[in-house]
Amino acid sequence: MKRKVMGKLLSLLLLLIATAGSAQDASKPRFPRFKMLAFYSETVEPPHVDFAHEAVAFFKDLTIGNGFVFDATSNMSDMNAEKLTGYDVVMMLNDVPRGEKQRQALEHYMKNGGAWWGFHVAAYNDRHTGWPWFLELLGGGVFWRNSWPAIPAKLTVDDPAHPVAKALPENFIAPSNEWYQWKPSPRENPKVKVLVSLSPENYPLGLKDIVPDGDLPVVWTNTDYRMIYFNMGHCRGAFHDATQNHLFINALRWLAEGDNQWQ
Ligand code: ZN
């Protein structure tokens, strides 16, 4: 009798080992599904630093249970080929690469299939920027004007069929933000897909600085690259809204998808 039980236990153990082995062989390792590296600065405009701190906490929390790796650095010299090679997604929370070497590292990374996620001021560029490739990545929009102070605004989902817009309502009120408008509007570029934009019902938008009218894309991709830009990220509270958080998580899944098979 005792031997019989031992025998059963042994076969169960063997079965478990075999199952674990075959599961491992059949698919990629479940951890990490992907690795993301966020760059931010501690020395920029204080509301942009506040946003970066909340963003780091938000994305770090999403790694619970070892789903993916989220690293953050405030050292922009980490923007180099060697460091970037290990990551599937590069996130710019409130800053941009400085100097030729860092700029070239990002360009090389993106031209070789890397993914870029930029927030708010990370896409700021004007006639002094002098980085034509970056303008190309963004879809050609140069900073034109902004609303002030940071206030909530009604957004419209432009492309409900896109994976990033999955299950979103047609409209939602986004948390406080400084809303940038671009010239020309990125929408004029046929390679750009605008996913979310400011509803014209908000106009005139602002109290001190007013955006009176015009097209104001908020979230878009350039289909030549694995990139997404979010004009969100001015101050605290960007992660306090369930709808907007849902949008962030959709974007994270879409950007990181690459070879991943989400089950
Ligand atoms: Zn701002």
GROMACS .gro file of C-alpha atoms and ligand atoms in nm:
model
  264
    1MET     CA    1   0.000   0.000   0.000
    2LYS     CA    2   0.270   0.242   0.106
    3ARG     CA    3   0.469   0.159  -0.205
    4LYS     CA    4   0.162   0.224  -0.422
    5VAL     CA    5   0.121   0.574  -0.276
    6MET     CA    6   0.489   0.646  -0.320
    7GLY     CA    7   0.461   0.529  -0.680
    8LYS     CA    8   0.167   0.760  -0.747
    9LEU     CA    9   0.351   1.052  -0.591
   10LEU     CA   10   0.653   0.979  -0.802
   11SER     CA   11   0.452   0.971  -1.125
   12LEU     CA   12   0.278   1.295  -1.027
   13LEU     CA   13   0.615   1.457  -0.968
   14LEU     CA   14   0.746   1.334  -1.303
   15LEU     CA   15   0.433   1.467  -1.475
   16LEU     CA   16   0.480   1.807  -1.312
   17ILE     CA   17   0.844   1.822  -1.421
   18ALA     CA   18   0.752   1.721  -1.776
   19THR     CA   19   0.471   1.978  -1.797
   20ALA     CA   20   0.693   2.257  -1.665
   21GLY     CA   21   0.964   2.160  -1.915
   22SER     CA   22   0.732   2.155  -2.215
   23ALA     CA   23   0.568   2.486  -2.117
   24GLN     CA   24   0.909   2.647  -2.102
   25ASP     CA   25   1.014   2.507  -2.438
   26ALA     CA   26   0.690   2.600  -2.611
   27SER     CA   27   0.704   2.973  -2.547
   28LYS     CA   28   0.938   3.255  -2.466
   29PRO     CA   29   1.024   3.317  -2.103
   30ARG     CA   30   0.734   3.487  -1.933
   31PHE     CA   31   0.964   3.723  -1.749
   32PRO     CA   32   1.062   3.971  -1.855
   33ARG     CA   33   0.814   4.010  -2.138
   34PHE     CA   34   0.998   4.328  -2.228
   35LYS     CA   35   1.224   4.596  -2.086
   36MET     CA   36   1.152   4.963  -2.077
   37LEU     CA   37   1.391   5.247  -1.992
   38ALA     CA   38   1.257   5.590  -1.893
   39PHE     CA   39   1.469   5.902  -1.910
   40TYR     CA   40   1.384   6.207  -1.704
   41SER     CA   41   1.546   6.516  -1.561
   42GLU     CA   42   1.532   6.645  -1.205
   43THR     CA   43   1.637   6.994  -1.312
   44VAL     CA   44   1.366   7.101  -1.557
   45GLU     CA   45   1.046   7.300  -1.488
   46PRO     CA   46   0.911   7.176  -1.149
   47PRO     CA   47   0.569   7.059  -1.284
   48HIS     CA   48   0.754   6.846  -1.541
   49VAL     CA   49   0.965   6.692  -1.262
   50ASP     CA   50   0.649   6.623  -1.058
   51PHE     CA   51   0.498   6.444  -1.358
   52ALA     CA   52   0.813   6.235  -1.409
   53HIS     CA   53   0.812   6.122  -1.044
   54GLU     CA   54   0.449   6.015  -1.067
   55ALA     CA   55   0.510   5.842  -1.401
   56VAL     CA   56   0.804   5.644  -1.263
   57ALA     CA   57   0.590   5.532  -0.967
   58PHE     CA   58   0.295   5.442  -1.195
   59PHE     CA   59   0.494   5.232  -1.440
   60LYS     CA   60   0.702   5.074  -1.164
   61ASP     CA   61   0.379   4.963  -0.995
   62LEU     CA   62   0.267   4.793  -1.318
   63THR     CA   63   0.570   4.561  -1.304
   64ILE     CA   64   0.434   4.394  -0.990
   65GLY     CA   65   0.460   4.016  -1.017
   66ASN     CA   66   0.750   4.043  -1.260
   67GLY     CA   67   0.559   4.118  -1.580
   68PHE     CA   68   0.822   4.342  -1.731
   69VAL     CA   69   1.127   4.545  -1.638
   70PHE     CA   70   1.090   4.919  -1.593
   71ASP     CA   71   1.411   5.111  -1.529
   72ALA     CA   72   1.437   5.488  -1.494
   73THR     CA   73   1.740   5.711  -1.516
   74SER     CA   74   1.797   6.082  -1.467
   75ASN     CA   75   2.137   6.049  -1.632
   76MET     CA   76   2.096   6.145  -1.998
   77SER     CA   77   2.441   6.004  -2.082
   78ASP     CA   78   2.273   5.662  -2.048
   79MET     CA   79   2.141   5.747  -2.394
   80ASN     CA   80   2.413   5.545  -2.566
   81ALA     CA   81   2.404   5.248  -2.802
   82GLU     CA   82   2.535   4.999  -2.548
   83LYS     CA   83   2.274   5.085  -2.286
   84LEU     CA   84   1.980   5.111  -2.526
   85THR     CA   85   2.050   4.771  -2.683
   86GLY     CA   86   1.906   4.597  -2.378
   87TYR     CA   87   1.567   4.773  -2.395
   88ASP     CA   88   1.254   4.727  -2.605
   89VAL     CA   89   1.105   5.069  -2.528
   90VAL     CA   90   1.268   5.404  -2.451
   91MET     CA   91   1.050   5.655  -2.272
   92MET     CA   92   1.118   6.028  -2.252
   93LEU     CA   93   0.925   6.176  -1.961
   94ASN     CA   94   1.037   6.539  -1.952
   95ASP     CA   95   1.362   6.580  -2.140
   96VAL     CA   96   1.537   6.522  -2.473
   97PRO     CA   97   1.880   6.383  -2.568
   98ARG     CA   98   2.158   6.639  -2.531
   99GLY     CA   99   2.437   6.675  -2.786
  100GLU     CA  100   2.524   6.487  -3.102
  101LYS     CA  101   2.627   6.159  -2.940
  102GLN     CA  102   2.301   6.112  -2.748
  103ARG     CA  103   2.091   6.227  -3.044
  104GLN     CA  104   2.265   5.980  -3.274
  105ALA     CA  105   2.217   5.699  -3.021
  106LEU     CA  106   1.839   5.756  -3.020
  107GLU     CA  107   1.822   5.787  -3.399
  108HIS     CA  108   2.020   5.465  -3.447
  109TYR     CA  109   1.804   5.284  -3.191
  110MET     CA  110   1.482   5.394  -3.360
  111LYS     CA  111   1.602   5.315  -3.712
  112ASN     CA  112   1.679   4.965  -3.593
  113GLY     CA  113   1.335   4.883  -3.460
  114GLY     CA  114   1.344   5.048  -3.117
  115ALA     CA  115   1.031   5.196  -2.966
  116TRP     CA  116   0.995   5.555  -2.837
  117TRP     CA  117   0.730   5.692  -2.605
  118GLY     CA  118   0.744   6.066  -2.554
  119PHE     CA  119   0.541   6.279  -2.316
  120HIS     CA  120   0.460   6.651  -2.333
  121VAL     CA  121   0.785   6.852  -2.325
  122ALA     CA  122   0.984   6.559  -2.469
  123ALA     CA  123   0.851   6.665  -2.812
  124TYR     CA  124   0.913   7.035  -2.761
  125ASN     CA  125   1.106   7.172  -3.055
  126ASP     CA  126   1.140   7.512  -3.216
  127ARG     CA  127   1.363   7.686  -3.470
  128HIS     CA  128   1.658   7.659  -3.230
  129THR     CA  129   1.639   7.281  -3.193
  130GLY     CA  130   1.841   7.200  -3.506
  131TRP     CA  131   1.761   6.827  -3.516
  132PRO     CA  132   1.585   6.749  -3.845
  133TRP     CA  133   1.556   6.374  -3.779
  134PHE     CA  134   1.372   6.437  -3.451
  135LEU     CA  135   1.125   6.659  -3.634
  136GLU     CA  136   1.076   6.378  -3.885
  137LEU     CA  137   1.014   6.128  -3.601
  138LEU     CA  138   0.747   6.357  -3.454
  139GLY     CA  139   0.575   6.397  -3.787
  140GLY     CA  140   0.685   6.753  -3.861
  141GLY     CA  141   0.502   6.954  -3.595
  142VAL     CA  142   0.692   7.246  -3.442
  143PHE     CA  143   0.578   7.389  -3.107
  144TRP     CA  144   0.345   7.680  -3.178
  145ARG     CA  145   0.146   7.782  -2.868
  146ASN     CA  146   0.004   7.651  -2.543
  147SER     CA  147  -0.275   7.699  -2.294
  148TRP     CA  148  -0.200   7.819  -1.939
  149PRO     CA  149  -0.238   7.732  -1.654
  150ALA     CA  150  -0.269   7.354  -1.657
  151ILE     CA  151  -0.639   7.265  -1.674
  152PRO     CA  152  -0.846   6.957  -1.764
  153ALA     CA  153  -0.981   6.934  -2.118
  154LYS     CA  154  -1.225   6.726  -2.316
  155LEU     CA  155  -1.050   6.488  -2.556
  156THR     CA  156  -1.189   6.302  -2.855
  157VAL     CA  157  -1.078   5.957  -2.966
  158ASP     CA  158  -1.003   5.993  -3.338
  159ASP     CA  159  -0.927   5.633  -3.425
  160PRO     CA  160  -1.134   5.393  -3.211
  161ALA     CA  161  -1.014   5.095  -3.420
  162HIS     CA  162  -0.650   5.146  -3.322
  163PRO     CA  163  -0.520   4.910  -3.047
  164VAL     CA  164  -0.413   5.212  -2.839
  165ALA     CA  165  -0.775   5.336  -2.837
  166LYS     CA  166  -0.919   4.996  -2.748
  167ALA     CA  167  -1.229   5.016  -2.526
  168LEU     CA  168  -1.201   5.392  -2.479
  169PRO     CA  169  -1.512   5.610  -2.477
  170GLU     CA  170  -1.561   5.849  -2.767
  171ASN     CA  171  -1.474   6.142  -2.540
  172PHE     CA  172  -1.332   6.188  -2.194
  173ILE     CA  173  -1.216   6.472  -1.971
  174ALA     CA  174  -0.840   6.443  -1.928
  175PRO     CA  175  -0.668   6.558  -1.607
  176SER     CA  176  -0.497   6.899  -1.589
  177ASN     CA  177  -0.233   6.960  -1.850
  178GLU     CA  178  -0.059   7.238  -2.037
  179TRP     CA  179  -0.191   7.173  -2.388
  180TYR     CA  180   0.057   7.229  -2.670
  181GLN     CA  181  -0.047   7.309  -3.024
  182TRP     CA  182   0.182   7.239  -3.321
  183LYS     CA  183   0.246   7.404  -3.656
  184PRO     CA  184   0.192   7.245  -3.897
  185SER     CA  185  -0.050   7.009  -3.730
  186PRO     CA  186   0.102   6.658  -3.736
  187ARG     CA  187  -0.230   6.544  -3.885
  188GLU     CA  188  -0.126   6.702  -4.216
  189ASN     CA  189   0.151   6.442  -4.249
  190PRO     CA  190   0.009   6.131  -4.422
  191LYS     CA  191   0.247   5.914  -4.217
  192VAL     CA  192   0.095   6.036  -3.892
  193LYS     CA  193  -0.202   5.865  -3.735
  194VAL     CA  194  -0.375   6.089  -3.483
  195LEU     CA  195  -0.535   5.875  -3.212
  196VAL     CA  196  -0.666   6.135  -2.967
  197SER     CA  197  -0.713   6.509  -3.002
  198LEU     CA  198  -0.851   6.808  -2.819
  199SER     CA  199  -1.222   6.860  -2.871
  200PRO     CA  200  -1.295   7.200  -3.033
  201GLU     CA  201  -1.568   7.239  -2.767
  202ASN     CA  202  -1.287   7.346  -2.530
  203TYR     CA  203  -1.215   7.666  -2.725
  204PRO     CA  204  -1.116   7.921  -2.612
  205LEU     CA  205  -0.892   7.703  -2.392
  206GLY     CA  206  -0.690   7.855  -2.107
  207LEU     CA  207  -0.706   8.140  -1.857
  208LYS     CA  208  -0.379   8.327  -1.899
  209ASP     CA  209  -0.251   8.184  -2.229
  210ILE     CA  210  -0.537   8.102  -2.461
  211VAL     CA  211  -0.550   7.854  -2.747
  212PRO     CA  212  -0.843   8.003  -2.939
  213ASP     CA  213  -0.898   7.745  -3.213
  214GLY     CA  214  -0.742   7.501  -3.457
  215ASP     CA  215  -0.647   7.137  -3.477
  216LEU     CA  216  -0.474   7.011  -3.162
  217PRO     CA  217  -0.367   6.644  -3.180
  218VAL     CA  218  -0.282   6.505  -2.835
  219VAL     CA  219  -0.176   6.145  -2.903
  220TRP     CA  220  -0.030   6.029  -3.232
  221THR     CA  221   0.203   5.784  -3.400
  222ASN     CA  222   0.432   5.816  -3.698
  223THR     CA  223   0.374   5.496  -3.892
  224ASP     CA  224   0.735   5.493  -4.016
  225TYR     CA  225   0.847   5.418  -3.661
  226ARG     CA  226   0.746   5.231  -3.352
  227MET     CA  227   0.669   5.553  -3.168
  228ILE     CA  228   0.391   5.726  -2.983
  229TYR     CA  229   0.366   6.077  -2.847
  230PHE     CA  230   0.136   6.188  -2.566
  231ASN     CA  231   0.089   6.554  -2.494
  232MET     CA  232   0.027   6.476  -2.130
  233GLY     CA  233   0.283   6.526  -1.859
  234HIS     CA  234   0.278   6.877  -1.722
  235CYS     CA  235   0.200   6.829  -1.353
  236ARG     CA  236   0.082   6.602  -1.074
  237GLY     CA  237  -0.240   6.410  -1.132
  238ALA     CA  238  -0.184   6.273  -1.482
  239PHE     CA  239  -0.229   5.920  -1.341
  240HIS     CA  240  -0.537   5.993  -1.131
  241ASP     CA  241  -0.790   5.922  -1.403
  242ALA     CA  242  -0.899   5.565  -1.485
  243THR     CA  243  -0.975   5.641  -1.851
  244GLN     CA  244  -0.641   5.806  -1.911
  245ASN     CA  245  -0.460   5.526  -1.725
  246HIS     CA  246  -0.638   5.279  -1.951
  247LEU     CA  247  -0.503   5.470  -2.251
  248PHE     CA  248  -0.149   5.461  -2.106
  249ILE     CA  249  -0.169   5.085  -2.053
  250ASN     CA  250  -0.302   5.027  -2.406
  251ALA     CA  251  -0.006   5.227  -2.538
  252LEU     CA  252   0.238   5.031  -2.327
  253ARG     CA  253   0.105   4.699  -2.460
  254TRP     CA  254   0.106   4.823  -2.820
  255LEU     CA  255   0.460   4.963  -2.804
  256ALA     CA  256   0.606   4.664  -2.628
  257GLU     CA  257   0.420   4.412  -2.839
  258GLY     CA  258   0.703   4.351  -3.087
  259ASP     CA  259   0.765   3.976  -3.070
  260ASN     CA  260   0.549   3.939  -2.761
  261GLN     CA  261   0.236   3.734  -2.776
  262TRP     CA  262   0.002   3.867  -2.510
  263GLN     CA  263  -0.216   3.591  -2.381
  264ZN      ZN  264   0.449   7.188  -1.940
   0.00000   0.00000   0.00000
